[in-house]
Coordinates of C-alpha atoms and ligand atoms in Angstrom, one line a residue:
M5 CA -23.8 -64.0 -33.5
D6 CA -26.2 -66.4 -34.9
K7 CA -25.5 -70.1 -35.6
I8 CA -27.1 -72.9 -37.3
I9 CA -27.7 -76.4 -35.6
I10 CA -28.4 -79.3 -37.6
E11 CA -29.1 -82.8 -36.5
G12 CA -27.7 -84.8 -39.6
G13 CA -29.2 -88.0 -41.1
K14 CA -32.6 -86.9 -42.2
R15 CA -33.5 -87.8 -45.8
L16 CA -34.7 -84.7 -47.6
S17 CA -37.9 -85.0 -49.4
G18 CA -40.3 -82.1 -51.0
T19 CA -40.1 -79.1 -52.9
I20 CA -37.7 -76.2 -52.4
P21 CA -38.5 -72.9 -54.3
V22 CA -35.4 -71.5 -56.0
S23 CA -35.1 -67.7 -55.2
G24 CA -33.8 -65.0 -57.8
A25 CA -30.1 -65.1 -58.5
K26 CA -27.9 -63.2 -56.4
N27 CA -25.2 -62.7 -58.9
A28 CA -27.7 -61.4 -61.6
A29 CA -29.5 -59.2 -59.1
L30 CA -26.2 -57.4 -58.1
T31 CA -25.7 -56.5 -62.0
L32 CA -29.2 -55.5 -62.7
L33 CA -29.5 -53.0 -59.7
P34 CA -27.0 -50.6 -61.1
C35 CA -28.6 -50.5 -64.5
A36 CA -31.0 -48.1 -62.7
L37 CA -28.2 -45.6 -63.0
L38 CA -28.5 -45.6 -66.9
T39 CA -31.8 -44.0 -66.9
D40 CA -33.9 -41.4 -65.2
E41 CA -36.9 -43.4 -65.6
P42 CA -38.2 -46.0 -63.1
L43 CA -36.6 -49.6 -63.3
T44 CA -38.7 -52.3 -61.5
L45 CA -36.9 -55.5 -60.8
R46 CA -39.1 -58.4 -59.6
N47 CA -38.1 -61.7 -58.0
L48 CA -35.1 -60.2 -56.2
P49 CA -33.9 -62.4 -53.4
R50 CA -34.0 -61.3 -49.7
L51 CA -30.3 -61.2 -49.1
A52 CA -27.9 -59.0 -47.4
D53 CA -25.8 -58.1 -50.2
I54 CA -29.2 -57.0 -52.1
D55 CA -29.8 -54.7 -49.1
G56 CA -26.2 -53.5 -49.2
F57 CA -26.6 -52.7 -52.8
Q58 CA -29.8 -50.9 -52.2
H59 CA -28.3 -48.6 -49.7
L60 CA -25.3 -47.9 -51.9
M61 CA -28.0 -46.6 -54.6
N62 CA -29.6 -44.6 -52.1
Q63 CA -26.0 -43.0 -51.4
F64 CA -26.3 -41.7 -55.0
G65 CA -29.6 -40.0 -54.7
I66 CA -31.4 -43.0 -56.4
S67 CA -35.1 -43.6 -54.9
T68 CA -35.8 -47.2 -54.0
M69 CA -39.2 -48.6 -53.3
I70 CA -40.2 -52.2 -52.3
A71 CA -43.5 -53.2 -53.2
G72 CA -45.6 -55.5 -51.0
S73 CA -45.2 -58.9 -52.1
R74 CA -47.9 -60.5 -54.0
P75 CA -48.8 -64.2 -54.4
E76 CA -47.1 -64.5 -57.6
D77 CA -44.0 -62.7 -56.6
F78 CA -41.8 -65.3 -54.7
G79 CA -39.2 -62.5 -54.4
R80 CA -39.2 -58.9 -53.7
V81 CA -40.1 -56.2 -56.2
M82 CA -38.0 -53.1 -56.1
T83 CA -38.5 -50.0 -58.2
L84 CA -35.4 -47.8 -58.4
Q85 CA -35.4 -44.3 -60.1
A86 CA -32.3 -42.3 -60.6
T87 CA -34.1 -39.1 -61.4
R88 CA -31.2 -36.9 -60.3
I89 CA -27.7 -38.3 -59.1
T90 CA -26.5 -36.5 -56.1
S91 CA -23.2 -38.2 -55.9
S92 CA -21.0 -40.2 -58.1
V93 CA -18.7 -41.5 -55.3
A94 CA -19.0 -45.1 -53.9
P95 CA -17.5 -44.8 -50.6
Y96 CA -14.8 -47.1 -48.9
D97 CA -17.0 -48.0 -45.8
L98 CA -19.8 -49.3 -48.2
V99 CA -17.7 -51.0 -50.8
R100 CA -15.4 -52.7 -48.2
K101 CA -18.5 -54.7 -47.2
M102 CA -19.6 -55.6 -50.5
R103 CA -17.2 -55.9 -53.2
A104 CA -19.9 -56.4 -56.2
S105 CA -20.3 -52.4 -55.5
I106 CA -17.5 -52.1 -58.1
L107 CA -20.3 -52.9 -60.6
V108 CA -21.4 -49.3 -60.2
L109 CA -18.2 -48.0 -61.9
G110 CA -19.3 -48.5 -65.6
P111 CA -22.9 -47.3 -65.2
M112 CA -22.1 -44.4 -63.3
L113 CA -19.4 -43.4 -65.7
A114 CA -21.8 -43.7 -68.5
R115 CA -24.5 -41.5 -66.8
M116 CA -22.3 -38.9 -65.2
G117 CA -19.4 -39.0 -67.6
E118 CA -17.2 -39.7 -64.2
A119 CA -17.2 -42.0 -61.4
T120 CA -15.3 -42.5 -58.2
V121 CA -15.2 -46.0 -56.5
S122 CA -13.3 -47.1 -53.5
L123 CA -10.9 -50.0 -54.6
P124 CA -12.6 -53.2 -53.3
G125 CA -10.1 -55.1 -51.1
G126 CA -9.5 -58.8 -51.6
C127 CA -11.6 -61.2 -49.9
A128 CA -11.3 -64.8 -48.4
I129 CA -11.1 -66.7 -51.7
G130 CA -8.5 -64.5 -53.3
N131 CA -7.0 -61.0 -54.1
R132 CA -9.8 -60.4 -56.4
P133 CA -8.1 -57.5 -58.6
I134 CA -10.0 -55.0 -60.9
D135 CA -7.4 -54.5 -63.6
L136 CA -9.6 -56.1 -66.3
H137 CA -12.4 -54.0 -65.4
L138 CA -10.2 -50.8 -65.8
K139 CA -8.4 -51.9 -69.0
A140 CA -11.8 -52.6 -70.6
L141 CA -13.2 -49.2 -69.5
E142 CA -9.9 -47.5 -70.9
A143 CA -10.4 -49.4 -74.1
L144 CA -13.9 -47.8 -74.4
G145 CA -12.4 -44.4 -74.0
A146 CA -12.3 -43.7 -70.3
Q147 CA -9.4 -42.0 -68.5
I148 CA -8.5 -44.0 -65.3
E149 CA -6.9 -42.5 -62.1
L150 CA -5.8 -44.4 -58.9
A151 CA -5.4 -42.5 -55.9
A152 CA -5.8 -42.7 -52.2
G153 CA -7.4 -46.0 -52.7
Y154 CA -10.0 -45.0 -54.9
V155 CA -10.5 -45.4 -58.7
R156 CA -11.5 -42.5 -60.6
A157 CA -12.9 -43.1 -64.1
I158 CA -13.5 -40.0 -66.4
A159 CA -15.2 -39.8 -70.0
P160 CA -13.5 -37.4 -72.2
D161 CA -15.9 -34.4 -73.0
G162 CA -18.5 -36.2 -70.9
G163 CA -19.2 -39.2 -73.2
L164 CA -17.5 -42.4 -73.8
P165 CA -16.7 -43.0 -77.7
G166 CA -16.8 -46.9 -77.3
G167 CA -14.0 -49.1 -78.7
R168 CA -12.7 -52.6 -78.6
Y169 CA -11.5 -54.8 -76.0
S170 CA -10.2 -58.6 -75.9
F171 CA -10.3 -60.1 -72.4
P172 CA -7.2 -62.0 -71.5
V173 CA -9.0 -63.7 -68.8
V174 CA -12.8 -64.4 -68.7
S175 CA -14.2 -62.0 -66.1
V176 CA -17.7 -61.8 -65.1
G177 CA -17.6 -58.4 -63.3
A178 CA -15.4 -56.8 -65.9
T179 CA -17.8 -57.9 -68.5
E180 CA -20.7 -56.5 -66.9
N181 CA -19.0 -53.2 -66.0
A182 CA -17.9 -53.0 -69.9
L183 CA -21.4 -53.9 -71.2
M184 CA -23.1 -51.1 -68.8
A185 CA -20.6 -48.6 -69.9
A186 CA -20.8 -49.2 -73.6
V187 CA -24.7 -49.3 -73.9
T188 CA -24.9 -45.5 -74.2
A189 CA -21.4 -44.9 -75.7
R190 CA -21.2 -42.6 -78.7
G191 CA -20.2 -45.5 -81.2
K192 CA -20.0 -49.1 -81.3
S193 CA -18.1 -51.3 -79.0
T194 CA -16.8 -55.0 -79.4
L195 CA -15.9 -57.3 -76.5
H196 CA -13.8 -60.4 -77.2
N197 CA -13.5 -63.4 -74.9
A198 CA -16.4 -61.9 -72.9
A199 CA -18.0 -63.9 -70.2
R200 CA -21.0 -66.0 -70.9
E201 CA -22.3 -66.7 -67.7
P202 CA -26.4 -66.9 -67.5
E203 CA -26.2 -63.7 -65.3
I204 CA -24.5 -62.0 -68.1
V205 CA -27.5 -63.0 -70.6
D206 CA -29.8 -61.5 -67.9
L207 CA -28.0 -58.3 -68.0
C208 CA -28.0 -58.1 -71.7
K209 CA -31.6 -59.1 -71.7
L210 CA -32.5 -56.2 -69.2
L211 CA -30.3 -53.5 -71.1
V212 CA -32.1 -54.5 -74.3
A213 CA -35.6 -54.2 -72.6
M214 CA -34.2 -50.7 -71.5
G215 CA -33.5 -49.8 -75.2
A216 CA -29.8 -51.1 -75.8
E217 CA -28.8 -52.6 -78.9
I218 CA -26.6 -55.8 -78.3
E219 CA -25.4 -58.5 -80.8
G220 CA -23.9 -61.8 -79.7
I221 CA -25.8 -62.4 -76.3
G222 CA -24.7 -65.4 -74.9
T223 CA -21.4 -65.8 -76.8
S224 CA -18.0 -64.7 -76.0
D225 CA -18.0 -62.0 -78.6
L226 CA -20.6 -59.1 -77.8
V227 CA -21.1 -56.1 -80.1
I228 CA -22.8 -53.3 -78.6
H229 CA -24.2 -50.3 -80.7
G230 CA -24.3 -47.2 -78.3
V231 CA -27.6 -45.4 -78.3
P232 CA -28.3 -41.9 -76.9
R233 CA -30.4 -42.8 -74.0
L234 CA -32.1 -45.8 -72.3
H235 CA -35.6 -45.9 -70.8
G236 CA -37.1 -47.8 -67.8
A237 CA -38.3 -51.2 -67.7
T238 CA -39.8 -54.1 -65.5
Y239 CA -37.8 -57.2 -65.4
M240 CA -37.9 -60.4 -63.6
V241 CA -34.5 -61.8 -62.1
M242 CA -33.4 -65.2 -63.4
P243 CA -33.6 -68.0 -60.8
D244 CA -30.4 -68.8 -59.0
R245 CA -28.7 -71.5 -60.5
I246 CA -25.8 -71.7 -57.7
E247 CA -28.7 -71.8 -55.1
A248 CA -30.3 -74.7 -57.0
G249 CA -27.2 -76.7 -57.5
S250 CA -26.4 -76.3 -53.8
Y251 CA -29.7 -77.8 -52.7
A252 CA -29.3 -80.5 -55.3
C253 CA -26.2 -81.4 -53.5
A254 CA -27.8 -81.4 -50.2
A255 CA -30.7 -83.7 -51.5
A256 CA -28.2 -86.0 -52.9
I257 CA -26.0 -86.5 -49.9
T258 CA -28.9 -87.5 -47.7
G259 CA -30.2 -90.1 -50.2
G260 CA -33.4 -87.8 -50.8
E261 CA -35.7 -86.8 -53.3
V262 CA -36.3 -83.0 -53.9
T263 CA -37.9 -80.9 -56.6
L264 CA -36.2 -77.6 -57.1
K265 CA -38.9 -75.1 -58.2
G266 CA -37.9 -72.7 -60.6
A267 CA -34.5 -74.2 -61.4
R268 CA -33.6 -74.1 -65.2
I269 CA -31.7 -77.1 -66.4
E270 CA -30.4 -75.4 -69.6
E271 CA -28.3 -72.9 -67.2
M272 CA -27.0 -75.8 -64.8
E273 CA -25.7 -78.2 -67.6
A274 CA -22.3 -78.7 -66.1
T275 CA -23.5 -79.0 -62.4
V276 CA -26.2 -81.7 -63.6
Q277 CA -23.6 -83.5 -65.6
A278 CA -21.4 -83.6 -62.4
L279 CA -24.1 -84.7 -60.2
R280 CA -25.2 -87.4 -62.9
D281 CA -21.7 -88.8 -62.8
A282 CA -21.6 -89.0 -59.0
G283 CA -24.7 -91.1 -59.3
V284 CA -27.6 -88.6 -58.9
A285 CA -30.7 -88.9 -60.8
I286 CA -31.7 -85.5 -62.2
E287 CA -34.6 -84.8 -64.4
P288 CA -36.4 -81.7 -65.5
V289 CA -39.8 -81.6 -64.4
A290 CA -42.7 -79.0 -65.0
G291 CA -41.3 -75.7 -63.8
G292 CA -38.1 -77.0 -62.3
L293 CA -35.7 -79.9 -61.7
K294 CA -36.1 -83.1 -59.8
V295 CA -33.0 -84.6 -57.9
A296 CA -32.9 -88.1 -56.4
S297 CA -30.5 -90.3 -54.8
D298 CA -30.2 -93.6 -53.2
G299 CA -27.3 -92.3 -51.4
K300 CA -24.9 -94.5 -53.2
L301 CA -22.4 -92.0 -54.6
R302 CA -19.6 -92.3 -57.2
P303 CA -16.2 -90.1 -57.2
V304 CA -16.0 -87.5 -59.8
T305 CA -12.9 -85.7 -61.5
L306 CA -13.5 -82.3 -62.7
S307 CA -12.2 -79.0 -63.1
T308 CA -13.9 -75.5 -62.4
A309 CA -13.9 -73.2 -65.6
P310 CA -15.8 -70.1 -66.9
Y311 CA -19.4 -71.0 -68.1
P312 CA -20.4 -73.4 -69.6
G313 CA -17.9 -75.2 -67.7
F314 CA -18.3 -76.4 -64.2
A315 CA -18.9 -73.2 -61.8
T316 CA -16.3 -72.4 -59.4
D317 CA -19.3 -71.4 -56.9
M318 CA -20.3 -74.8 -57.1
Q319 CA -17.1 -76.5 -56.3
A320 CA -17.2 -76.4 -52.4
Q321 CA -20.6 -77.8 -52.5
L322 CA -19.9 -80.5 -54.7
M323 CA -16.7 -81.5 -52.5
A324 CA -19.0 -81.8 -49.6
L325 CA -21.1 -84.2 -51.7
V326 CA -18.3 -86.4 -52.8
C327 CA -16.9 -86.9 -49.5
R328 CA -19.4 -89.6 -49.0
A329 CA -18.8 -91.1 -52.6
E330 CA -17.2 -94.6 -52.9
G331 CA -13.8 -93.9 -54.1
S332 CA -11.7 -90.9 -54.7
S333 CA -12.5 -87.6 -56.3
V334 CA -10.2 -85.0 -57.9
L335 CA -11.2 -81.5 -57.9
T336 CA -9.3 -78.6 -59.5
E337 CA -10.1 -75.0 -58.9
T338 CA -8.8 -73.0 -61.8
I339 CA -10.6 -69.6 -61.1
F340 CA -9.6 -68.6 -57.7
E341 CA -6.2 -68.9 -55.8
N342 CA -7.8 -69.8 -52.3
R343 CA -11.0 -71.7 -52.5
Y344 CA -10.4 -74.6 -50.3
M345 CA -11.1 -73.0 -46.8
H346 CA -13.8 -75.6 -46.4
V347 CA -11.4 -78.4 -46.5
P348 CA -9.9 -78.1 -43.0
E349 CA -13.5 -77.8 -41.6
L350 CA -14.8 -80.8 -43.7
N351 CA -11.9 -82.8 -42.4
R352 CA -12.8 -82.0 -39.0
M353 CA -16.1 -83.6 -39.7
G354 CA -14.3 -86.9 -40.8
A355 CA -13.9 -86.1 -44.5
R356 CA -10.5 -87.2 -45.9
I357 CA -9.4 -84.4 -48.3
E358 CA -5.8 -83.7 -49.3
T359 CA -5.0 -80.5 -51.2
K360 CA -2.1 -80.0 -53.5
G361 CA -2.1 -76.3 -54.9
R362 CA -5.1 -75.9 -56.9
T363 CA -6.3 -79.8 -56.8
A364 CA -7.9 -81.4 -54.1
I365 CA -8.2 -85.2 -53.7
V366 CA -11.2 -86.3 -51.9
H367 CA -11.1 -89.8 -50.5
G368 CA -14.7 -90.9 -49.8
V369 CA -15.5 -92.1 -46.3
E370 CA -18.2 -94.1 -44.9
K371 CA -19.6 -91.4 -42.7
L372 CA -19.2 -88.0 -41.6
T373 CA -19.6 -86.7 -37.9
G374 CA -21.2 -83.6 -36.7
A375 CA -19.0 -80.9 -35.3
E376 CA -18.9 -77.4 -34.4
V377 CA -17.6 -75.6 -37.8
M378 CA -16.6 -72.2 -38.9
A379 CA -17.9 -70.5 -41.9
T380 CA -15.2 -68.6 -43.9
D381 CA -16.9 -67.6 -47.2
L382 CA -20.3 -68.0 -48.8
R383 CA -20.0 -71.3 -50.5
A384 CA -17.6 -72.8 -48.0
S385 CA -20.4 -72.1 -45.5
M386 CA -22.9 -74.0 -47.7
S387 CA -20.5 -76.8 -48.1
L388 CA -20.4 -77.4 -44.2
V389 CA -24.3 -77.2 -44.2
I390 CA -24.4 -79.9 -46.8
A391 CA -21.9 -82.1 -44.9
G392 CA -23.9 -81.4 -41.7
L393 CA -27.2 -82.7 -43.2
A394 CA -25.5 -86.4 -43.8
A395 CA -23.4 -86.2 -40.9
E396 CA -24.1 -88.6 -37.7
G397 CA -24.9 -86.2 -34.7
E398 CA -25.1 -82.5 -34.5
T399 CA -23.4 -79.9 -36.3
Q400 CA -23.1 -76.2 -35.5
V401 CA -22.2 -73.8 -38.2
H402 CA -20.8 -70.4 -36.8
R403 CA -20.3 -67.0 -38.5
L404 CA -23.6 -67.1 -40.6
Y405 CA -23.2 -63.7 -42.1
H406 CA -21.4 -65.4 -44.6
L407 CA -24.3 -67.8 -45.7
D408 CA -26.9 -65.0 -45.4
R409 CA -25.1 -63.1 -48.2
G410 CA -26.1 -65.8 -50.7
Y411 CA -28.8 -68.0 -49.4
E412 CA -32.2 -66.6 -48.9
R413 CA -34.3 -68.3 -45.9
L414 CA -31.7 -71.4 -45.9
E415 CA -32.9 -73.0 -42.6
E416 CA -36.7 -72.4 -43.7
K417 CA -36.2 -74.1 -47.1
L418 CA -34.3 -77.1 -45.9
A419 CA -36.8 -77.5 -43.0
L420 CA -39.6 -77.5 -45.5
V421 CA -38.1 -80.8 -47.1
G422 CA -37.5 -82.6 -43.6
A423 CA -34.0 -81.3 -42.4
Q424 CA -33.7 -81.0 -38.6
I425 CA -32.1 -77.5 -38.6
E426 CA -32.6 -74.5 -36.7
R427 CA -30.9 -70.8 -36.3
V428 CA -30.2 -69.7 -32.9
G429 CA -28.7 -66.4 -31.5
S430 CA -25.4 -67.8 -29.9
D431 CA -24.7 -67.5 -26.3
Ligands
LIG507 C1 -18.3 -63.0 -60.2 O1 -17.2 -62.5 -59.3 C2 -19.3 -63.7 -59.0 N1 -19.6 -62.6 -58.1 C3 -18.5 -64.8 -58.2 O2 -19.5 -65.3 -57.3 C4 -18.0 -65.8 -59.2 O3 -17.1 -66.8 -58.3 C5 -17.0 -65.3 -60.3 O4 -17.8 -64.4 -61.0 C6 -16.8 -66.2 -61.2 O5 -18.0 -67.1 -61.8 C7 -20.9 -61.9 -58.6 O6 -21.3 -61.9 -59.8 C8 -21.2 -60.8 -57.6 P1 -14.4 -62.7 -62.3 P2 -16.1 -61.7 -60.1 O7 -14.1 -61.4 -62.5 O8 -16.7 -61.0 -61.3 C9 -9.6 -62.6 -62.1 C10 -20.2 -66.1 -55.2 O9 -19.9 -67.0 -54.4 N2 -9.8 -61.3 -62.4 O10 -15.1 -63.7 -63.3 O11 -15.3 -61.0 -59.3 C11 -10.2 -63.1 -60.7 O12 -9.1 -62.9 -59.6 C12 -19.2 -65.3 -55.9 O13 -21.5 -65.9 -55.7 C13 -8.6 -60.6 -62.6 O14 -7.4 -61.0 -62.6 O15 -15.3 -62.8 -60.9 C14 -10.6 -64.4 -61.0 O16 -9.3 -65.3 -60.6 C15 -17.7 -65.5 -55.7 N3 -8.7 -59.2 -62.9 C16 -10.9 -64.5 -62.2 O17 -10.4 -63.5 -62.8 C17 -10.0 -58.5 -62.9 O18 -10.1 -57.3 -63.1 C18 -12.5 -64.7 -62.4 O19 -13.0 -63.5 -61.9 C19 -11.2 -59.3 -62.6 C20 -10.9 -60.6 -62.3

């Protein structure tokens, strides 16, 4: 298996292009199910999860075509067309590799009147139930059956009536499934306490471009007026705010100055505020964001929260940054029950982090030292890369398949701004 070798201590300087957002792309792709016309998505990131989703869509008989990239398209351009659905089953061997596959449940149900999806297992950061997805679809009129490790959703006499659901917990995926099921329901649907992440807004914008009628976009209260059918569209995937925030931490921990091309500050306010509290200078510039630090970092105290709060997907990366702060930071992870697996690995690099339940106390240290470390989940892997960039000596990060799920051309982008980093096939 590949590994990444980093020689730390290099100050990052220059421009990093931000790719299309993984977590937007994974909910925009299944929208192809909602029409028999072509759906063209631009600025798709080149990531393992996107390839996996393309393969899943092919399983349903959906044609997918990747256009040759043109200068103006940093990301990939894919056209999907669900002329005829040949299967409405998302099989275990695909779903277990990519839990975002559950996002076909709502649109497949809307298109075919029924859908069968393998229950996604948990993952490293938690058991990741899907009860809210199922309760929301039931509220829209679906019948839900669970059997033999699969969930089967059925629309009474082939079409969902629509309905009202109030989420007891904010759930990004459940909001996405409910939205994709509701847009062609017979009547009106109302979602309360819906997720407001920018990726949800991106989904709503695509659905509206396809002919859906949605009110309250960007708020916690969404009203969807069902329409008989949707048409095709061409849509540009939003930039990845988590990738941008990750590279901002990388620039800051090295005392560098990096421009994040394509980053939108309005979608990253909580991250920008946390970095500014840590003593990092961040300013919007034409077409992106400029991040600069003199390497002197202050401790921060914050909790993760649903948008517009501080993103749980940024917790591990910020933790790596504040390992070098002058003082102790207190980070509380409120979204997932097991999202501190980067802590033991960071401590092996000389960090001094204590965890007590959902809270981590990060005592800043003078220096980090390079080590061989193991990636355990996507964002934890990135926190080890960030620490390695500032550590003295060599850091080797193993199990890169985690990183490849969420960071397109990571070593290329970091080398662009002066990191001494290379990917090698392991012996
Ligand atoms: C999405 O996951 C993202 N993934 C995650 O990013 C992100 O961490 C998460 O939202 C929160 O922002 C994609 O968009 C593909 P949730 P999702 O439903 O939809 C509980 C990354 O690193 N819950 O908002 O699965 C759940 O256990 C990934 O890019 C239920 O209890 O997250 C969690 O505690 C990791 N029942 C909380 O809600 C449900 O039915 C939030 O989960 C669903 C969720």
